[in-house]
CSV table of C-alpha atoms in Angstrom, one decimal:
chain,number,residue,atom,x,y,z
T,1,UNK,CA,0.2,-21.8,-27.5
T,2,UNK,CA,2.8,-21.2,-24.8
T,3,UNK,CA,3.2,-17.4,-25.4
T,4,UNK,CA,-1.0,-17.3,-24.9
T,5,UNK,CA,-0.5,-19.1,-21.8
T,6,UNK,CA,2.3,-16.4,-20.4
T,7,UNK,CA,0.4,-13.6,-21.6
T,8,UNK,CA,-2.5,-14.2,-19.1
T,9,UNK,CA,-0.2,-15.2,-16.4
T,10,UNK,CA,-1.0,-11.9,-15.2
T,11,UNK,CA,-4.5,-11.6,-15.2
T,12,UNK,CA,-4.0,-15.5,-13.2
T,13,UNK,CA,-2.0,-14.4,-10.6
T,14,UNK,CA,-4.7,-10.7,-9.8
T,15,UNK,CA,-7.5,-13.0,-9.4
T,16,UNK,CA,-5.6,-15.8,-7.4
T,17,UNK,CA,-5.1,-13.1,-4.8
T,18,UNK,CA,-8.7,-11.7,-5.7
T,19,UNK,CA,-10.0,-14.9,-4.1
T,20,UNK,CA,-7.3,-15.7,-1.5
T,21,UNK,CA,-7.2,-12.0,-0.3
T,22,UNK,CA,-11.2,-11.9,0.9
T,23,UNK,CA,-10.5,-15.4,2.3
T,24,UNK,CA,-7.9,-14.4,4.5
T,25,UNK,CA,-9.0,-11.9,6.1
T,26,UNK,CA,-12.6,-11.9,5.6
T,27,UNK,CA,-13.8,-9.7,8.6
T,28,UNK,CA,-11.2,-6.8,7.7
T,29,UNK,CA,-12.5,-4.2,5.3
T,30,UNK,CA,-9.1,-2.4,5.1
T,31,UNK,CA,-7.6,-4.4,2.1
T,32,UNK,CA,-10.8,-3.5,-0.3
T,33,UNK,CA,-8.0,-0.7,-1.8
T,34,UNK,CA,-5.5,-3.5,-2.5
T,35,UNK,CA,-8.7,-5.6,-4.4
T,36,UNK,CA,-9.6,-2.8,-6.2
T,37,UNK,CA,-6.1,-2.5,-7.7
T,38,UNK,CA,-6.0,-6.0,-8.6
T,39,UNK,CA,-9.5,-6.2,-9.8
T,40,UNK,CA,-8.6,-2.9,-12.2
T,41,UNK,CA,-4.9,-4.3,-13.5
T,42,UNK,CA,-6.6,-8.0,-13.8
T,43,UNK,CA,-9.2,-6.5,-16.6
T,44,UNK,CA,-6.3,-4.6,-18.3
T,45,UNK,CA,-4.4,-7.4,-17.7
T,46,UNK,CA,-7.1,-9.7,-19.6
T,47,UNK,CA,-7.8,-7.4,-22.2
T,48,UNK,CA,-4.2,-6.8,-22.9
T,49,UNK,CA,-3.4,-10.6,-23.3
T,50,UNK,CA,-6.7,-10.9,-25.1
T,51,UNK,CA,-6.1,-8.4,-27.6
T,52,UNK,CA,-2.0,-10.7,-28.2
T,53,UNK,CA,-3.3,-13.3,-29.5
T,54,UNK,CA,-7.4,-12.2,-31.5
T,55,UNK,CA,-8.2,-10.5,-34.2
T,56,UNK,CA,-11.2,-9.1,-35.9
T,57,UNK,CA,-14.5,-8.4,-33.7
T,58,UNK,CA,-12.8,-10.2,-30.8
T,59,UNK,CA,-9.9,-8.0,-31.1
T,60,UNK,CA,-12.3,-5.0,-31.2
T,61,UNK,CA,-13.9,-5.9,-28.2
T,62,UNK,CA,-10.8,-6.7,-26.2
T,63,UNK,CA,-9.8,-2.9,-27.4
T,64,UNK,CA,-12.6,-1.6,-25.7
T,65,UNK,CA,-13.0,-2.9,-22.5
T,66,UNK,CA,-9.3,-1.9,-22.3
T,67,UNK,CA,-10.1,1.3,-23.4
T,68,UNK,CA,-12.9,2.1,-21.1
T,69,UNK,CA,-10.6,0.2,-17.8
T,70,UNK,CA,-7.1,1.4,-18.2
T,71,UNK,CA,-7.8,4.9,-16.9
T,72,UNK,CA,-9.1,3.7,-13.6
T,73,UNK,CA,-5.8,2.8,-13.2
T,74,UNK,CA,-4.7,6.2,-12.2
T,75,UNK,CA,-7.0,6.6,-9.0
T,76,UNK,CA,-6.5,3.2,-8.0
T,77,UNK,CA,-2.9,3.0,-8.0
T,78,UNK,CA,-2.8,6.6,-5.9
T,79,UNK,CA,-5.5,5.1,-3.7
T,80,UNK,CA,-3.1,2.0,-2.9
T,81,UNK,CA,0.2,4.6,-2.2
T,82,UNK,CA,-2.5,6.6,0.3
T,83,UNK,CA,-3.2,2.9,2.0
T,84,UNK,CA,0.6,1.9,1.9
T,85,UNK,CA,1.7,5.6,3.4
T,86,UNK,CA,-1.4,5.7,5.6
T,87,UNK,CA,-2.3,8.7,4.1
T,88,UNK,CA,-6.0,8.4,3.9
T,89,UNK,CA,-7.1,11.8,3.5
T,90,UNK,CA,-7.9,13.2,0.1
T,91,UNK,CA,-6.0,16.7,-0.9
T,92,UNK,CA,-7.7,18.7,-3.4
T,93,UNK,CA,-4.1,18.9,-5.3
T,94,UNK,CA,-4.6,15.1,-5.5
T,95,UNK,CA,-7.5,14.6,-6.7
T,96,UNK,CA,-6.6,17.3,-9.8
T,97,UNK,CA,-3.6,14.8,-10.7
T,98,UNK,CA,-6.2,12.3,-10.7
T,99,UNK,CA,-9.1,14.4,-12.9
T,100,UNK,CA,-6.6,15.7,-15.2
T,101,UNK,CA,-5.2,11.8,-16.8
T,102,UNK,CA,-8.6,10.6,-16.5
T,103,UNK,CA,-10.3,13.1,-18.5
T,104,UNK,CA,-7.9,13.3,-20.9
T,105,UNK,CA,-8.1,8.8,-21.7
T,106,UNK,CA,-11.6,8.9,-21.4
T,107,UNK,CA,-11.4,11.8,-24.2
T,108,UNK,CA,-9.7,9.8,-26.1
T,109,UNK,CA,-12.1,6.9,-26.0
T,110,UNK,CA,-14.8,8.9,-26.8
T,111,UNK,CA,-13.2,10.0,-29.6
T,112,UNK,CA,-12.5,6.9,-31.0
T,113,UNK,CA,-15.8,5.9,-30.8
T,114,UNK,CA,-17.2,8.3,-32.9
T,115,UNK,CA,-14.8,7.3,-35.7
T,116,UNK,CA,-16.8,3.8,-35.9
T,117,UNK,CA,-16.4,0.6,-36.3
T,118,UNK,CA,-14.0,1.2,-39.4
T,119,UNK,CA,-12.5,4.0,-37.2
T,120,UNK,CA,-11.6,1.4,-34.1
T,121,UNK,CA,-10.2,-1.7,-36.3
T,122,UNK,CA,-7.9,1.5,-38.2
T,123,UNK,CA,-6.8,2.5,-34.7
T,124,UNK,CA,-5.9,-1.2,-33.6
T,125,UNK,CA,-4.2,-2.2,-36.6
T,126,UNK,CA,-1.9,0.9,-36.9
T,127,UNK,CA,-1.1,1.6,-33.8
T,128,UNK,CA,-1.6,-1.4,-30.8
T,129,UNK,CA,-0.1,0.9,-28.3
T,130,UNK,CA,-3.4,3.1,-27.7
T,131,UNK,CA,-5.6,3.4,-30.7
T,132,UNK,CA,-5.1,6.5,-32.3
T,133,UNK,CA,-7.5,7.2,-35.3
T,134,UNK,CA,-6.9,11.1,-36.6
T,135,UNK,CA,-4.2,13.5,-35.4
T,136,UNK,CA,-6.8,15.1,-32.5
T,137,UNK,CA,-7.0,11.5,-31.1
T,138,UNK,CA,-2.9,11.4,-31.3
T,139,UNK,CA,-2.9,14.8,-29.2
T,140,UNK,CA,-4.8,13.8,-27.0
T,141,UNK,CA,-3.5,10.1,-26.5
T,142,UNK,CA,0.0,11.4,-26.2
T,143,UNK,CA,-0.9,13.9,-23.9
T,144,UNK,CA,-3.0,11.4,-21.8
T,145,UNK,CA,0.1,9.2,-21.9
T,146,UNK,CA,2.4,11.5,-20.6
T,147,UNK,CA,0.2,13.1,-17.8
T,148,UNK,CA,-0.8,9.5,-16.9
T,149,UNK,CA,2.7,7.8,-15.9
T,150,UNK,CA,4.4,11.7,-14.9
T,151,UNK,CA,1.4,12.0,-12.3
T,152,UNK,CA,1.6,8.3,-11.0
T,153,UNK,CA,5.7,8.3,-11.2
T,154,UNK,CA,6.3,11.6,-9.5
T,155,UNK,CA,3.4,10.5,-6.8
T,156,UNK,CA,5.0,7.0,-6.2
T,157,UNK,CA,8.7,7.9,-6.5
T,158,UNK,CA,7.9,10.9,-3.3
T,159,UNK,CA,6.7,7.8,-1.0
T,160,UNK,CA,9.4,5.6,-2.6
T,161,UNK,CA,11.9,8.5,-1.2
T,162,UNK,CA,10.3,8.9,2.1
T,163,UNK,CA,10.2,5.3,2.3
T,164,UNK,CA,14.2,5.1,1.6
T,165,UNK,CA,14.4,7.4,4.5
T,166,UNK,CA,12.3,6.1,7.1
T,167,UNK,CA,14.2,2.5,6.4
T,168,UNK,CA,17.0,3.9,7.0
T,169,UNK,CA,16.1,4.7,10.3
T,170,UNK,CA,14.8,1.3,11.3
T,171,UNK,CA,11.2,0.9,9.9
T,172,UNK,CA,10.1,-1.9,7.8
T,173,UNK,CA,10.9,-2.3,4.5
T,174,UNK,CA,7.2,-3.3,3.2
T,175,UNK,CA,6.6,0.1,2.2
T,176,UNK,CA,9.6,0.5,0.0
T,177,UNK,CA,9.5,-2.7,-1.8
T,178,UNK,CA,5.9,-2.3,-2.9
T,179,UNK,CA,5.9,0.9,-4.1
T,180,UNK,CA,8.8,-0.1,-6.5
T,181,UNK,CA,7.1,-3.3,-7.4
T,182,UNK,CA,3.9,-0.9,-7.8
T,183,UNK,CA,6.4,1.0,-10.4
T,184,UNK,CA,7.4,-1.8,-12.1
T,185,UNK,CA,4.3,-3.4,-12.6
T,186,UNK,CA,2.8,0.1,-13.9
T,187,UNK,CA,6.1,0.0,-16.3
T,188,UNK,CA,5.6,-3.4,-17.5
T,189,UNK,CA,1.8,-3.2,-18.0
T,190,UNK,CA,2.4,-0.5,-20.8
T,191,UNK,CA,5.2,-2.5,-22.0
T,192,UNK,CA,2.7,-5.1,-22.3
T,193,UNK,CA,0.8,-2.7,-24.8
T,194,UNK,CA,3.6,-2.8,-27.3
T,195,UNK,CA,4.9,-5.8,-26.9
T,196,UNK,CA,3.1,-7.0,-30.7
T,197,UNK,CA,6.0,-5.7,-32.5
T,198,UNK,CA,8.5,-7.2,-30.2
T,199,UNK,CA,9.7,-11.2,-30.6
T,200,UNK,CA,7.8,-13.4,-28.4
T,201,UNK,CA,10.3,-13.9,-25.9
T,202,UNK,CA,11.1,-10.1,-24.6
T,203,UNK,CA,7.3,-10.3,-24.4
T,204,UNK,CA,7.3,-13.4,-22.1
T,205,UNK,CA,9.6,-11.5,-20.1
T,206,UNK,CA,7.2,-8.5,-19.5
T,207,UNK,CA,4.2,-10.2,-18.8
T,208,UNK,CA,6.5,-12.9,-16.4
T,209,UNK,CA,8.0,-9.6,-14.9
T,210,UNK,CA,4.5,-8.3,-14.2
T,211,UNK,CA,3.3,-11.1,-12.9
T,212,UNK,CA,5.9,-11.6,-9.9
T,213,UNK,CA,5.4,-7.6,-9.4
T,214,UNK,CA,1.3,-8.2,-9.0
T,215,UNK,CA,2.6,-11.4,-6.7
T,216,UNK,CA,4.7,-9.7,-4.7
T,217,UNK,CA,2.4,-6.8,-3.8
T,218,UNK,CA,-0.4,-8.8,-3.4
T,219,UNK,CA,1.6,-11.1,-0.6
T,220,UNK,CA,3.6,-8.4,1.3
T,221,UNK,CA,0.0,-6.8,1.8
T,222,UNK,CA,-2.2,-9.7,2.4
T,223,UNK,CA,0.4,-11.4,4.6
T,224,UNK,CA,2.3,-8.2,6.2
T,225,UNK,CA,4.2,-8.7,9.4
T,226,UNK,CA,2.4,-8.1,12.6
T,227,UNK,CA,4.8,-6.6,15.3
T,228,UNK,CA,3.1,-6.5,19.1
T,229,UNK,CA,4.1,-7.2,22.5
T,230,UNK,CA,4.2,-10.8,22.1
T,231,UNK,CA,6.6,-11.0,19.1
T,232,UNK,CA,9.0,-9.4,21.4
T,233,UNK,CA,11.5,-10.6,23.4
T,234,UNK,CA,11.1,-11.4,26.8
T,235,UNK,CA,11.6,-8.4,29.3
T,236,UNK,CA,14.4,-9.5,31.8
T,237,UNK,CA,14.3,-7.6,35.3
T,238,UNK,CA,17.1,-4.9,36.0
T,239,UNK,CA,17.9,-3.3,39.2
T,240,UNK,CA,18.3,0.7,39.6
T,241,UNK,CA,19.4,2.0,43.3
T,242,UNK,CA,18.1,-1.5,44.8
T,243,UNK,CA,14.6,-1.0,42.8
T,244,UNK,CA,13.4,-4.1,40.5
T,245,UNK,CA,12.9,-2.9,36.9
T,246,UNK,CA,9.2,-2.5,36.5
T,247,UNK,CA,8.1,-4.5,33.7
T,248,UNK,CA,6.3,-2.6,30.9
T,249,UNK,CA,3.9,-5.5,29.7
T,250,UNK,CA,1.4,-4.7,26.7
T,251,UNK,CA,-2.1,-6.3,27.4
T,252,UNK,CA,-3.6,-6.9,23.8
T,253,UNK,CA,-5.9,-9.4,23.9
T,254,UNK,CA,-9.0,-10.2,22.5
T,255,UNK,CA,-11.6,-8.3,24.4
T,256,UNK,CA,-15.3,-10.7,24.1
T,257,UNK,CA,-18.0,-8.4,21.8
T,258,UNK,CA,-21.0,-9.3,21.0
T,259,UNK,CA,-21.7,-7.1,18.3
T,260,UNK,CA,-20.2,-7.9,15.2
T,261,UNK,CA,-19.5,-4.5,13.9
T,262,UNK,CA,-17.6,-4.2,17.0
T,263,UNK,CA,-15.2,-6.7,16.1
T,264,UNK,CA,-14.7,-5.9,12.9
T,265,UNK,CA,-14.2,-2.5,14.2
T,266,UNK,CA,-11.2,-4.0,16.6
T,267,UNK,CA,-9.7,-5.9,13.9
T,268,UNK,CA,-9.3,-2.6,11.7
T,269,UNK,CA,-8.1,-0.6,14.8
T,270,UNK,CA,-5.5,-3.2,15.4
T,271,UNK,CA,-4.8,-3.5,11.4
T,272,UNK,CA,-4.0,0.7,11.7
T,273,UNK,CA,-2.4,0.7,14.5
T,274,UNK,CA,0.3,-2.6,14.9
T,275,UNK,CA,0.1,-3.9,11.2
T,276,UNK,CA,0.7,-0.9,9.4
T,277,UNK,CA,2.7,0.6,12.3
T,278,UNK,CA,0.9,4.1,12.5
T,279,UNK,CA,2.2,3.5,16.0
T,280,UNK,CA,5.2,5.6,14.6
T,281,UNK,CA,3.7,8.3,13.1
T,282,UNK,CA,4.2,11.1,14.9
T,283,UNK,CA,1.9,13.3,16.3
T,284,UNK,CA,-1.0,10.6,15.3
T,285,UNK,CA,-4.3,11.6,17.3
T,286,UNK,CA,-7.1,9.3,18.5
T,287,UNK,CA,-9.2,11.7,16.5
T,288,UNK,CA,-7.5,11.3,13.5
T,289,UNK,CA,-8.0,7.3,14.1
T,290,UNK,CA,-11.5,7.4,14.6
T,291,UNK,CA,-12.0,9.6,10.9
T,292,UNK,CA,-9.9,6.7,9.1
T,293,UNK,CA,-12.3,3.9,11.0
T,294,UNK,CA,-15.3,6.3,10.0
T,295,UNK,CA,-16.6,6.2,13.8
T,296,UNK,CA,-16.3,8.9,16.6
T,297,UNK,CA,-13.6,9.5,19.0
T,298,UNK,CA,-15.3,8.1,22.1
T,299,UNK,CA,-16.2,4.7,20.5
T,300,UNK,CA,-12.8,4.4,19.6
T,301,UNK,CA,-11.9,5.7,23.6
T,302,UNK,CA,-13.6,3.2,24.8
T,303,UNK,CA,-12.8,0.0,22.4
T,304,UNK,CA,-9.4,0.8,23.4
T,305,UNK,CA,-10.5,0.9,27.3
T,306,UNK,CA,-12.7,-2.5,26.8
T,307,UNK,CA,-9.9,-4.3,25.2
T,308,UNK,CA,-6.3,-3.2,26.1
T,309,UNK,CA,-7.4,-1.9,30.0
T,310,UNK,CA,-5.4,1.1,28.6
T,311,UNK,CA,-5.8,4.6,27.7
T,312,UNK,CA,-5.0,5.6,24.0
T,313,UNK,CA,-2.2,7.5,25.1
T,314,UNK,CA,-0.7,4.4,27.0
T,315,UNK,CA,-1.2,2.2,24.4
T,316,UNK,CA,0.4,4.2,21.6
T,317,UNK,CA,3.3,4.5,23.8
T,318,UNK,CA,3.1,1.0,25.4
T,319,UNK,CA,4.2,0.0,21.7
T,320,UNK,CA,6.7,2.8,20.9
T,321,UNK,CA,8.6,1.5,23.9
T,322,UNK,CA,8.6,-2.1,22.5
T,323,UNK,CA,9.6,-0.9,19.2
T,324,UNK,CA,12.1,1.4,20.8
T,325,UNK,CA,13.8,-1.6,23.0
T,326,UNK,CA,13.9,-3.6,19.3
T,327,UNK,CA,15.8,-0.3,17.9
T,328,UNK,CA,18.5,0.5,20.8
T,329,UNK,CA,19.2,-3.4,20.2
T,330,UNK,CA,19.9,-2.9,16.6
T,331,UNK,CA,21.4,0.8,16.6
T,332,UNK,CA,23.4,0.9,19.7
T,333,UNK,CA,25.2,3.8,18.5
T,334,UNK,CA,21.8,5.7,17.2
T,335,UNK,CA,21.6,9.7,18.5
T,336,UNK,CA,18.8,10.0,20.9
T,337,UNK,CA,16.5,12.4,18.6
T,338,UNK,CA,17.1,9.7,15.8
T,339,UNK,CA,15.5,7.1,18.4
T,340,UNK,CA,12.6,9.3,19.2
T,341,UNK,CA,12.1,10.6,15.3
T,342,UNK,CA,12.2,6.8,14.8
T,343,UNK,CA,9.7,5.5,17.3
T,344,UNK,CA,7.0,8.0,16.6
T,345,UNK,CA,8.1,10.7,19.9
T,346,UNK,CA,8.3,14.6,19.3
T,347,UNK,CA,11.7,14.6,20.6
T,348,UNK,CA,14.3,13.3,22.6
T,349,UNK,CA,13.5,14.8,26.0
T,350,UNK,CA,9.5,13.4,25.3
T,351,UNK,CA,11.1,9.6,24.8
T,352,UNK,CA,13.4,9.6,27.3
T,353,UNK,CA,10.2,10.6,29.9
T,354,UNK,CA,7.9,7.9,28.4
T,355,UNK,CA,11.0,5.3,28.5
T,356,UNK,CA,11.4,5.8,32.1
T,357,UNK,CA,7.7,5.7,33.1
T,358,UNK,CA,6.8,2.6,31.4
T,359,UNK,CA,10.2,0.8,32.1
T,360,UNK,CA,11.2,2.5,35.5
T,361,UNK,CA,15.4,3.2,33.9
T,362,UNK,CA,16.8,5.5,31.2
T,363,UNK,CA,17.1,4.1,27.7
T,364,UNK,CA,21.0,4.2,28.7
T,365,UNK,CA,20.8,2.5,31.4
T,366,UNK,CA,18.2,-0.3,29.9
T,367,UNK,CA,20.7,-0.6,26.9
T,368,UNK,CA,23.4,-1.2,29.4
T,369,UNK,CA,22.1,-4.0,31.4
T,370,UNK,CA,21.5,-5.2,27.8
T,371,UNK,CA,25.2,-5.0,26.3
């Protein structure tokens, strides 16, 4: 009874966020990747704990629905590194990676299908990890196997990498944490598969590890970190040659719309922009923000006019400064191309001229009337 319970702890804990994660932030279409993820692992999740603890047509049925499901996971676990990396446009070499894992599980279904019903309770009984019926099905499942967790392993573990790097350099850490719990709970989920000829406790610890992998993701996405202007700390005046520092103050406010698909189109610009920090990515054009939102440059122009009494240009680098004040803080010692690599500038000379026109000093001299 209590090994049931912990094998759908997983399955509990995608559709507790299922429901909180729509609730939360119900006028923001941007997290429909995260809910597709959970929606996808919460079926395989189901099945898998469904097919623990059945037998007979029950089992059978679990096996398909899992069968039919568990290649979805390929595209929606790439589509949720894209949303994590903010790398929302689709490269024909990754959509291969996708087509080739796909077609090869859903050639294996087939297959099994045509064997029968006979066929299908043969494949379940002799082998739980995958259902494998006649040695072209066991080609074909192996191979599907392997192309299936290389392609999603060698796509997670680049961002994972990058990720390394970029935290290393003073950018959150969200990024790097959930693509490792994104590799673990891919890790433990085919555990899970095999865990009928393991004792019952090293199978409560795969489908408890699983769980707090699916938690984890789902909170550090639904319940990210916002940084702005007003998490900041307040800007104290400094003098240069007699002159009073000009304050560098970032208006972002609410601007009053009265359509609603203008609002909803402000709360995913700010979502892109400050949650996600593409604030930092460098060379980032208004042109490429209006593709992700799906709207047109000048509609974006213009939100960003009506709202922030800013240019788009002034706003991106309204918040690189405030970032960039955060960094000196913490990396005194930091070279000034680091700084600029870090905060989303070209180069040093370009951050240095932004610093001074939006604060009035040099980042040198700002840190010093700091130290």
């Amino acid at each position: 009874m209590l090994m049931t319970v912990i094998a759908f702890i997983p399955f509990m804990t995608c559709l507790f966020w299922l429901v909180l994660n729509p609730l939360v932030h119900k006028q923001d279409k941007s997290f429909r990747t995260l809910e597709l993820l959970l929606a996808i692992t919460g079926i395989v999740s189901f099945t898998q704990a469904g097919l623990s603890c059945s037998e007979g047509k029950a089992m059978l049925s679990f096996f398909l629905i899992k069968q039919f499901f568990a290649p979805l996971l390929v595209p929606a676990a790439l589509l949720y590194v894209s949303h994590l990396t903010q790398d929302r446009k689709w490269k024909p070499f990754l959509q291969a990676w996708i087509i080739i894992p796909v077609s090869l599980l859903f050639a294996e279904s087939i297959l099994i299908m045509l064997s029968g019903t006979d066929g299908f309770i043969d494949s379940i009984n002799k082998t739980p990890a995958g259902g494998v019926y006649d040695k072209t099905v066991n080609l074909i499942h192996f191979c599907s196997f392997w192309v299936f967790y290389i392609v999603l392993a060698v796509q997670v573990l680049f961002w994972i990498i990058s990720a390394i790097i970029k935290a290393t350099k003073g950018k959150n850490h969200i990024q790097l944490y959930s693509c490792t719990a994104l590799i673990l709970a891919i890790a433990t989920l085919e555990i899970s598969v095999i865990t009928d000829g393991m004792p019952q406790w090293i199978a409560a610890i795969v489908f408890i590890i699983l769980s707090c992998t699916i938690f984890y993701i789902s909170y550090a996405e639904t319940f990210k970190c916002t940084i702005c202007s007003t998490n900041l700390p307040e800007k104290e005046a400094v003098h240069d040659n007699g002159q009073q520092h000009h304050e560098s103050v970032t208006i972002i406010a609410d601007a009053h719309q009265s359509m609603a698909d203008e609002e909803n189109l402000r709360i995913r610009f700010e979502d892109l922009i400050v949650t996600e920090q593409l604030f930092l990515k460098q060379g980032i054009r208004i042109s490429d923000i209006a593709s992700m939102l799906e709207t047109n440059r000048t509609y974006v122009s213009r939100l960003v006019n009506n709202t922030y009494n800013m240019s788009f240009s002034d706003y991106m680098n309204t918040l690189r400064i405030d970032y960039a004040e955060q960094y000196l803080m913490h990396h005194k010692d930091a070279k000034q191309s680091d700084i600029a690599e870090a905060c989303g500038f070209p180069n040093a000379s370009a951050f240095n001229n932004v610093f001074k026109k939006i604060t009035g000093v040099t980042p040198k001299i700002w840190l010093a009337t700091r130290s």
